[in-house]
Short mmCIF file of C-alpha atoms in Angstrom, two decimals:
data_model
loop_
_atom_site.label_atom_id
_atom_site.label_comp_id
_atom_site.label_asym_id
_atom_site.label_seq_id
_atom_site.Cartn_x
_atom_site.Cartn_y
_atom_site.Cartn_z
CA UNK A 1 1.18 -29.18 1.72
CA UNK A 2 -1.44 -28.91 -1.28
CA UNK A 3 0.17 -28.02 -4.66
CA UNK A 4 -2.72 -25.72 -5.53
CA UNK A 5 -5.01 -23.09 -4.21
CA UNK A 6 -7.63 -20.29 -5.58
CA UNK A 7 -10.87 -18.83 -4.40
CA UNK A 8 -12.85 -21.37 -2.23
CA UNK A 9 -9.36 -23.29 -1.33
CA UNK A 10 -10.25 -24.22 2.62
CA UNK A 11 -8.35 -25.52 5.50
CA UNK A 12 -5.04 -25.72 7.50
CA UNK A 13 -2.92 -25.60 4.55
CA UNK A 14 -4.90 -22.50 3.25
CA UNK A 15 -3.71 -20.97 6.58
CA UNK A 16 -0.27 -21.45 6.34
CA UNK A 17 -0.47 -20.32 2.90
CA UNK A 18 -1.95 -16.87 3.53
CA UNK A 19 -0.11 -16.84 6.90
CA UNK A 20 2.94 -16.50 4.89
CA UNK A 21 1.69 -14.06 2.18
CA UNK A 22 0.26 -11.57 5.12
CA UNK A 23 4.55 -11.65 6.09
CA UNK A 24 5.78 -11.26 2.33
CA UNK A 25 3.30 -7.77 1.68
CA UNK A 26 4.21 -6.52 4.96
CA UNK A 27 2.25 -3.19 5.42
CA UNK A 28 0.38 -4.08 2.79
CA UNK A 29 -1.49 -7.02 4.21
CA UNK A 30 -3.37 -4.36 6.68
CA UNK A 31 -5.54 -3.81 3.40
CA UNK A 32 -7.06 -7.29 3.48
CA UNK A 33 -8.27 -7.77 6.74
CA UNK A 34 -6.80 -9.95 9.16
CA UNK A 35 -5.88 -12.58 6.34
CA UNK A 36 -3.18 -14.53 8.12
CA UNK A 37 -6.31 -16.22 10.43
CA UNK A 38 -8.20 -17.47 7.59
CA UNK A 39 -9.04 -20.45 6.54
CA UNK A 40 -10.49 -19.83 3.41
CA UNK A 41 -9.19 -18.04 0.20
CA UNK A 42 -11.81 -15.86 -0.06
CA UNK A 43 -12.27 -12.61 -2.01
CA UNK A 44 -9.87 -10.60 -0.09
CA UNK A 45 -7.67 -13.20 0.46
CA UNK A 46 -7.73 -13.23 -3.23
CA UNK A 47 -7.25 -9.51 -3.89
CA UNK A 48 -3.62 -10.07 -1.25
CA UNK A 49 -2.75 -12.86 -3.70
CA UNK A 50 -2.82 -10.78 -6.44
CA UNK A 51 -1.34 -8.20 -4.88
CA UNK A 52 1.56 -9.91 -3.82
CA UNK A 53 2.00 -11.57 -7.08
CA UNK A 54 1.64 -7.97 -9.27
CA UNK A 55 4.20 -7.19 -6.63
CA UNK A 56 6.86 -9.74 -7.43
CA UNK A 57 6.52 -10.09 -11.10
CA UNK A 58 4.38 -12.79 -11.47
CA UNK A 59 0.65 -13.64 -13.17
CA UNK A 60 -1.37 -12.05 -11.42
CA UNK A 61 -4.31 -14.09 -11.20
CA UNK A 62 -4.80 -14.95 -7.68
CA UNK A 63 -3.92 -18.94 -8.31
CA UNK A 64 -0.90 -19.98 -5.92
CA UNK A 65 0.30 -23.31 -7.06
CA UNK A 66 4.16 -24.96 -7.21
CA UNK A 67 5.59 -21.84 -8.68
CA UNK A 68 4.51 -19.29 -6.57
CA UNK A 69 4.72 -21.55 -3.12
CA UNK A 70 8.27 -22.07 -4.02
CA UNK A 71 8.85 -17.96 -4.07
CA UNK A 72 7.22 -17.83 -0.93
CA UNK A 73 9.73 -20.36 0.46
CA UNK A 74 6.53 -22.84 1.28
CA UNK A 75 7.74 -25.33 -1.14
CA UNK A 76 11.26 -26.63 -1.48
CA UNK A 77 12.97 -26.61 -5.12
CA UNK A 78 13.80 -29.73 -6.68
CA UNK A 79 16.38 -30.52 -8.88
CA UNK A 80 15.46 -31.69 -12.21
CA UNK A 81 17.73 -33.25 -14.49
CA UNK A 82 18.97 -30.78 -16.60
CA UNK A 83 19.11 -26.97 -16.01
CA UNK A 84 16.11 -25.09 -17.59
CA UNK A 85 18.07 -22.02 -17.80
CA UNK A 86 16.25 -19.18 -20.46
CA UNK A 87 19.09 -19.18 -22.94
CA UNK A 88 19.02 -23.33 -23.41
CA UNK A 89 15.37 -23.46 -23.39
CA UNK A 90 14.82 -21.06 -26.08
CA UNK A 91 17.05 -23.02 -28.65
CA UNK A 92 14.54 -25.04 -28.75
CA UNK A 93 12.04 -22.20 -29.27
CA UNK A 94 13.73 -20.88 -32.27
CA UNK A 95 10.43 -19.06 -33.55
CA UNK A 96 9.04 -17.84 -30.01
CA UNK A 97 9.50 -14.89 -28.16
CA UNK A 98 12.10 -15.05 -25.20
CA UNK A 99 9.87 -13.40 -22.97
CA UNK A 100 7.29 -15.95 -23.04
CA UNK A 101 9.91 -18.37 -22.36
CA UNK A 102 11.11 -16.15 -19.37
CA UNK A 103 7.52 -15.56 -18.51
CA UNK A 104 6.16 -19.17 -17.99
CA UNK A 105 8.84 -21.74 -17.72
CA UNK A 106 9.23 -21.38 -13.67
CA UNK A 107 5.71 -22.05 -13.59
CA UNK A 108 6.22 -25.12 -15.91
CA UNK A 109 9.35 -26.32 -14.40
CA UNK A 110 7.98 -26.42 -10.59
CA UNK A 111 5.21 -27.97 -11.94
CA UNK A 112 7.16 -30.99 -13.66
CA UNK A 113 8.91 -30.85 -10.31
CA UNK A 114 5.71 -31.73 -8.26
CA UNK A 115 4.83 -34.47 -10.33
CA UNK A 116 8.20 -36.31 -10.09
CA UNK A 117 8.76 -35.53 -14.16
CA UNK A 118 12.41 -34.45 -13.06
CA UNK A 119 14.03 -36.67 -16.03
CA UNK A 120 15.49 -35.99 -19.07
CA UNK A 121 12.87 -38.13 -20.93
CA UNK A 122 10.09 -36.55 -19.36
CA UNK A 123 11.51 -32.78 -19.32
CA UNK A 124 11.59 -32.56 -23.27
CA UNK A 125 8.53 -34.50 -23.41
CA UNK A 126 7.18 -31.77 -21.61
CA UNK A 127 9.28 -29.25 -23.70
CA UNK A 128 8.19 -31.04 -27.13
CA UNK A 129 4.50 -30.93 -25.88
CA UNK A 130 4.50 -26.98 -25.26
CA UNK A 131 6.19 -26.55 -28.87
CA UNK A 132 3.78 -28.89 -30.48
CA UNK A 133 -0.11 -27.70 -29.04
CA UNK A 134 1.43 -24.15 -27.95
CA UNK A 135 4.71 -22.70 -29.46
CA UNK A 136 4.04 -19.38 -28.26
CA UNK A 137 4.81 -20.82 -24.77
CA UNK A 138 1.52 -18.99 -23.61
CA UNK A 139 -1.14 -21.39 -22.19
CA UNK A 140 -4.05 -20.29 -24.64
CA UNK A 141 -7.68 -21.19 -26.05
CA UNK A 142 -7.92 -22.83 -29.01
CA UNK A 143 -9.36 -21.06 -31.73
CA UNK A 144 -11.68 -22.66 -34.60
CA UNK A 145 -10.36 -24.32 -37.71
CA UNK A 146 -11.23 -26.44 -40.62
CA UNK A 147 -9.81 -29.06 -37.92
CA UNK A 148 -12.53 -28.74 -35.22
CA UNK A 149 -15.48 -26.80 -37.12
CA UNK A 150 -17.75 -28.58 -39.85
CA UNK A 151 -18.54 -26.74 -42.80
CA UNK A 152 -21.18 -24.38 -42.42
CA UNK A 153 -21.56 -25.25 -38.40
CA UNK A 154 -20.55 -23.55 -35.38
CA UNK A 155 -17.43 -22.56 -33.93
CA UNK A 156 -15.82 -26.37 -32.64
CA UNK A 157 -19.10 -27.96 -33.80
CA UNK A 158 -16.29 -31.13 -34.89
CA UNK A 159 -16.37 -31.97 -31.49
CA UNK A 160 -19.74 -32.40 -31.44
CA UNK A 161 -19.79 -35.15 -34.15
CA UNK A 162 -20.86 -38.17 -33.32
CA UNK A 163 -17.58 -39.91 -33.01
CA UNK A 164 -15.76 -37.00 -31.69
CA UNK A 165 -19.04 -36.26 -29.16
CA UNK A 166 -18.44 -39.78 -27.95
CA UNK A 167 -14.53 -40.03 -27.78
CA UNK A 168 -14.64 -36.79 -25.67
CA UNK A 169 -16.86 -37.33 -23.34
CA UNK A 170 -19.04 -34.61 -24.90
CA UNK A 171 -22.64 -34.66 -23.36
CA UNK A 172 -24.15 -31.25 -23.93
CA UNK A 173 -24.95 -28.88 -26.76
CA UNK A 174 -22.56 -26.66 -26.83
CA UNK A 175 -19.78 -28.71 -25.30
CA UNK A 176 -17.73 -28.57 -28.13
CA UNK A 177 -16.99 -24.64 -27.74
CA UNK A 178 -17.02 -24.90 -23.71
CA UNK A 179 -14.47 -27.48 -23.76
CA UNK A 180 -12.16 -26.60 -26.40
CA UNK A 181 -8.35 -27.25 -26.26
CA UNK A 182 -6.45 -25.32 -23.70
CA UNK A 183 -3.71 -24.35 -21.59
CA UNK A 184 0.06 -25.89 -22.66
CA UNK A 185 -1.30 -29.36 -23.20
CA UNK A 186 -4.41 -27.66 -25.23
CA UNK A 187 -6.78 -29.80 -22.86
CA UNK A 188 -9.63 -31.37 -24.73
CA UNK A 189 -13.51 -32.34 -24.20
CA UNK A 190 -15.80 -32.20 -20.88
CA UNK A 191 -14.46 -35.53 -20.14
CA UNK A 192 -10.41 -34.62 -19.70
CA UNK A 193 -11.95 -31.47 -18.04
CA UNK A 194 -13.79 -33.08 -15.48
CA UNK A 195 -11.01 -36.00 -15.07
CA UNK A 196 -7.96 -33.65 -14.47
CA UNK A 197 -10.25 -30.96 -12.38
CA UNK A 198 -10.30 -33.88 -10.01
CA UNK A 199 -6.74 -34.47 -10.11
CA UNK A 200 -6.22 -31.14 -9.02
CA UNK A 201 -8.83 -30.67 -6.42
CA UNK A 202 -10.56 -28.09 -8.55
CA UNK A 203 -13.92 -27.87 -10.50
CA UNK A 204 -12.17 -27.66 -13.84
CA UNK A 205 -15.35 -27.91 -15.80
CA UNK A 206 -17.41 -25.53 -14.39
CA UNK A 207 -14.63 -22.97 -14.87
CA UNK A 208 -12.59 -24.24 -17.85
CA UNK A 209 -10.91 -20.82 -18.71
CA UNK A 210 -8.52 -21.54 -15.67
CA UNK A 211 -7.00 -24.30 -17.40
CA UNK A 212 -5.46 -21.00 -19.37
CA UNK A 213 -3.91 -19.93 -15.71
CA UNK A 214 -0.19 -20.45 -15.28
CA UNK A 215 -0.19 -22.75 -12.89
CA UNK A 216 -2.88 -24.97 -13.31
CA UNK A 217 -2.07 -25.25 -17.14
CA UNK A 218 1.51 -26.42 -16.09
CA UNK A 219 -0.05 -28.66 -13.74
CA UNK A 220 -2.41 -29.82 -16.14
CA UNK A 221 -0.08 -30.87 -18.33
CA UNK A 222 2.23 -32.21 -15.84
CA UNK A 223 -0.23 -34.39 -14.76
CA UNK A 224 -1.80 -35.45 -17.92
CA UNK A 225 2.49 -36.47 -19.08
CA UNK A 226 2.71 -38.68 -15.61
CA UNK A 227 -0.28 -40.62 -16.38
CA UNK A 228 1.38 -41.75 -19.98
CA UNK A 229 5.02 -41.69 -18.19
CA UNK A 230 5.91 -45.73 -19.11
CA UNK A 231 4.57 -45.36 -22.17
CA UNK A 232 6.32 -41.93 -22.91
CA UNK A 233 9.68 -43.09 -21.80
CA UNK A 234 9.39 -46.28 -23.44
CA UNK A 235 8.46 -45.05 -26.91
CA UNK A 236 10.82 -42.17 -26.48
CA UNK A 237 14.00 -44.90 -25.30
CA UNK A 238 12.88 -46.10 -28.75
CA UNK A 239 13.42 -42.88 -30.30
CA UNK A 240 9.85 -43.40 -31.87
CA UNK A 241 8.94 -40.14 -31.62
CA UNK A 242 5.29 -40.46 -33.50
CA UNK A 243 3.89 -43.08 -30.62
CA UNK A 244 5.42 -40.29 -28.10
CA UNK A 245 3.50 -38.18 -30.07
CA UNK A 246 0.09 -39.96 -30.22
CA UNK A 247 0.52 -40.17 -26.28
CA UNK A 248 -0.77 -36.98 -26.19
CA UNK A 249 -2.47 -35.64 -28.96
CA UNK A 250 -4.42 -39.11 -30.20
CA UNK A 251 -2.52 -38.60 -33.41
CA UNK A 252 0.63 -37.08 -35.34
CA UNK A 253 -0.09 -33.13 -35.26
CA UNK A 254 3.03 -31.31 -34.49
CA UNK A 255 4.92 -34.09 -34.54
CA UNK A 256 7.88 -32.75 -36.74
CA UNK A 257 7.67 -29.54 -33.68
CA UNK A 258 7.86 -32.18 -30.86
CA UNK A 259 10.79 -34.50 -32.66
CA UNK A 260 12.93 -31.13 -33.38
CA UNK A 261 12.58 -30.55 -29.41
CA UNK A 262 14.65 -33.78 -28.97
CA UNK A 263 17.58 -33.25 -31.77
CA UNK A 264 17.83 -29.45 -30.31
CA UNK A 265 17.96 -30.47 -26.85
CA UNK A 266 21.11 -32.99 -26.90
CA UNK A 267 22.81 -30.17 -28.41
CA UNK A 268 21.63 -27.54 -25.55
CA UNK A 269 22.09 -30.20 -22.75
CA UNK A 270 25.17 -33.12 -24.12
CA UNK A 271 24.38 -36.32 -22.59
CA UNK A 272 26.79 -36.93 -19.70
CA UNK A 273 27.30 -33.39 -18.85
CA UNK A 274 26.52 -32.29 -14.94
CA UNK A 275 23.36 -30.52 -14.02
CA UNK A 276 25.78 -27.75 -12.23
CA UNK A 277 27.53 -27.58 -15.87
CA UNK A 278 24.13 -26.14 -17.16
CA UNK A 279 24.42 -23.26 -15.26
CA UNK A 280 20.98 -23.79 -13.57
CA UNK A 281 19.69 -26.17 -10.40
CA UNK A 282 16.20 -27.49 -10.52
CA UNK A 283 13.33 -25.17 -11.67
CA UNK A 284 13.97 -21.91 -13.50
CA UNK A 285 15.00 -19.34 -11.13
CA UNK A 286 12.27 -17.32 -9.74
CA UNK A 287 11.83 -13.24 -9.90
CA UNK A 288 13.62 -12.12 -6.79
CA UNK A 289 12.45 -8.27 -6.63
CA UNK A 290 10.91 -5.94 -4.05
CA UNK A 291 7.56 -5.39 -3.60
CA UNK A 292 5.80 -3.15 -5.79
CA UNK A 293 2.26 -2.29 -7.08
CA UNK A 294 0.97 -2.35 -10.44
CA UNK A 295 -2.40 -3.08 -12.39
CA UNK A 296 -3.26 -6.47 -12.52
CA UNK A 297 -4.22 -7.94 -16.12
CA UNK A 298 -7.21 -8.82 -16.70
CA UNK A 299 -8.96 -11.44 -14.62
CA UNK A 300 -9.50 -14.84 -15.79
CA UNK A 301 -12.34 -15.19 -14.09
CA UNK A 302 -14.63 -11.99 -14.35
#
């Protein structure tokens, strides 16, 4: 079965998908039409995926990727290598808020799962990435600096400069602003947009703000870790934690973030010690809670 699926999503996989959702809202599904013969996620089928996820806790964005296929049972739950449980993850979080951290790591940890990132290497790598490019442990936009806007110029006009223009894949006027960093691995320039949209089957860079939804910003950044995986182990079995670092960011920013990940997690996780010791199996547990209704937030997508 696909790993992700939003509005447009087509096919037999799509079927099963919203097959399963019309059994999880139960009554509810009567207010979508006849949703568990479709095909296609289309707007209603979208409005029952929201519904369903406002229902169980989760972002409520109508995007159904790892996370929530694994709630709905469509997906089995891998074990990764050591147990992201809340209370280890946030030690190395010390200046984040715990419900962030409660919030998003399922999504990230059935994402890492999907890509075959279930490691130890590859799980802080992913840990040190998030505290590096987004220690809120939000998947957000990035928002202009002396670091990406020229003097006197426009918002992420930097990445319009000729070298940057060029090393981003940059084409268009205004390209700078569109594709600005985000999501967990702060995803930058039309041509990592366009590159990882077509890893995940989407059209990335015609939409970029859903690199800022839950799951596809886990996926993105499990992805974009797999495709530097040799490199990232070997550099990290090195304990050279600045050409781990340039990996992913081109250069050293957050680096001293991302190395403190490392020295904080051998004292949450000891080398050695079982998985079942951790007090956690595979991806963080999901919300397990009865269906309810609430309002959405807003759309990423309006």
């Amino acid at each position: 079965m696909r790993n992700l699926f939003l509005r447009g999503s087509q096919g037999a996989d799509v079927q099963r998908l919203l097959q399963r959702l019309k059994e999880a809202l139960g009554e509810d599904a009567s207010e979508f039409g006849d949703i568990g013969a479709l095909e296609l996620l289309d707007a209603d089928a979208e409005a029952a995926v929201r519904r369903w996820q406002a229902g169980v806790g989760l972002v409520a964005d109508g995007v159904v990727g790892p996370h929530c296929l694994s709630v709905l049972g469509l997906r089995p739950r891998g074990e990764l290598a050591v147990g992201l449980t809340l209370a280890a993850v946030r030690r190395l979080f010390p200046a984040t808020k715990p419900a962030n951290i409660d919030r998003y790591l399922p999504y990230m940890a059935a994402a890492l799962d999907a890509a075959g990132l279930a490691d130890r290497p590859m799980i802080f790598a992913a840990l040190g990435t998030i505290r590096a490019e987004s220690e809120g442990f939000v998947p957000i936009a990035e928002l202009a600096s002396h670091l990406n806007t020229l003097p006197a110029g426009a918002p992420f006009s930097a990445y319009e400069a000729p070298k940057k223009k060029k090393d981003l894949g940059n084409t268009q006027p205004g390209d700078g602003a569109r594709f600005k960093g985000r999501g967990f691995v702060q995803l930058t320039g039309r041509a990592n947009y366009e590159k990882y949209g077509a890893a995940l089957g989407i059209s990335l860079a015609d939409k970029p703000d859903l690199a800022n939804a839950p799951e596809i910003a886990a996926l993105l950044l499990a992805r974009f870790l797999a495709d530097h995986a040799d490199g990232m182990r070997e550099a990290l079995a090195q304990a050279d934690w600045r050409a781990a670092r340039k990996l992913v960011n081109g250069g050293a920013h957050g680096l001293d973030r991302f190395k403190d990940v490392f020295a904080l997690a051998d004292e949450a996780w000891p080398p050695g010690q079982p998985v079942g010791a951790q007090a956690a199996a595979g991806p963080a547990a999901a919300p397990r809670r009865s269906l309810t209704v609430r309002k959405d937030p807003g759309d990423l997508e309006d």
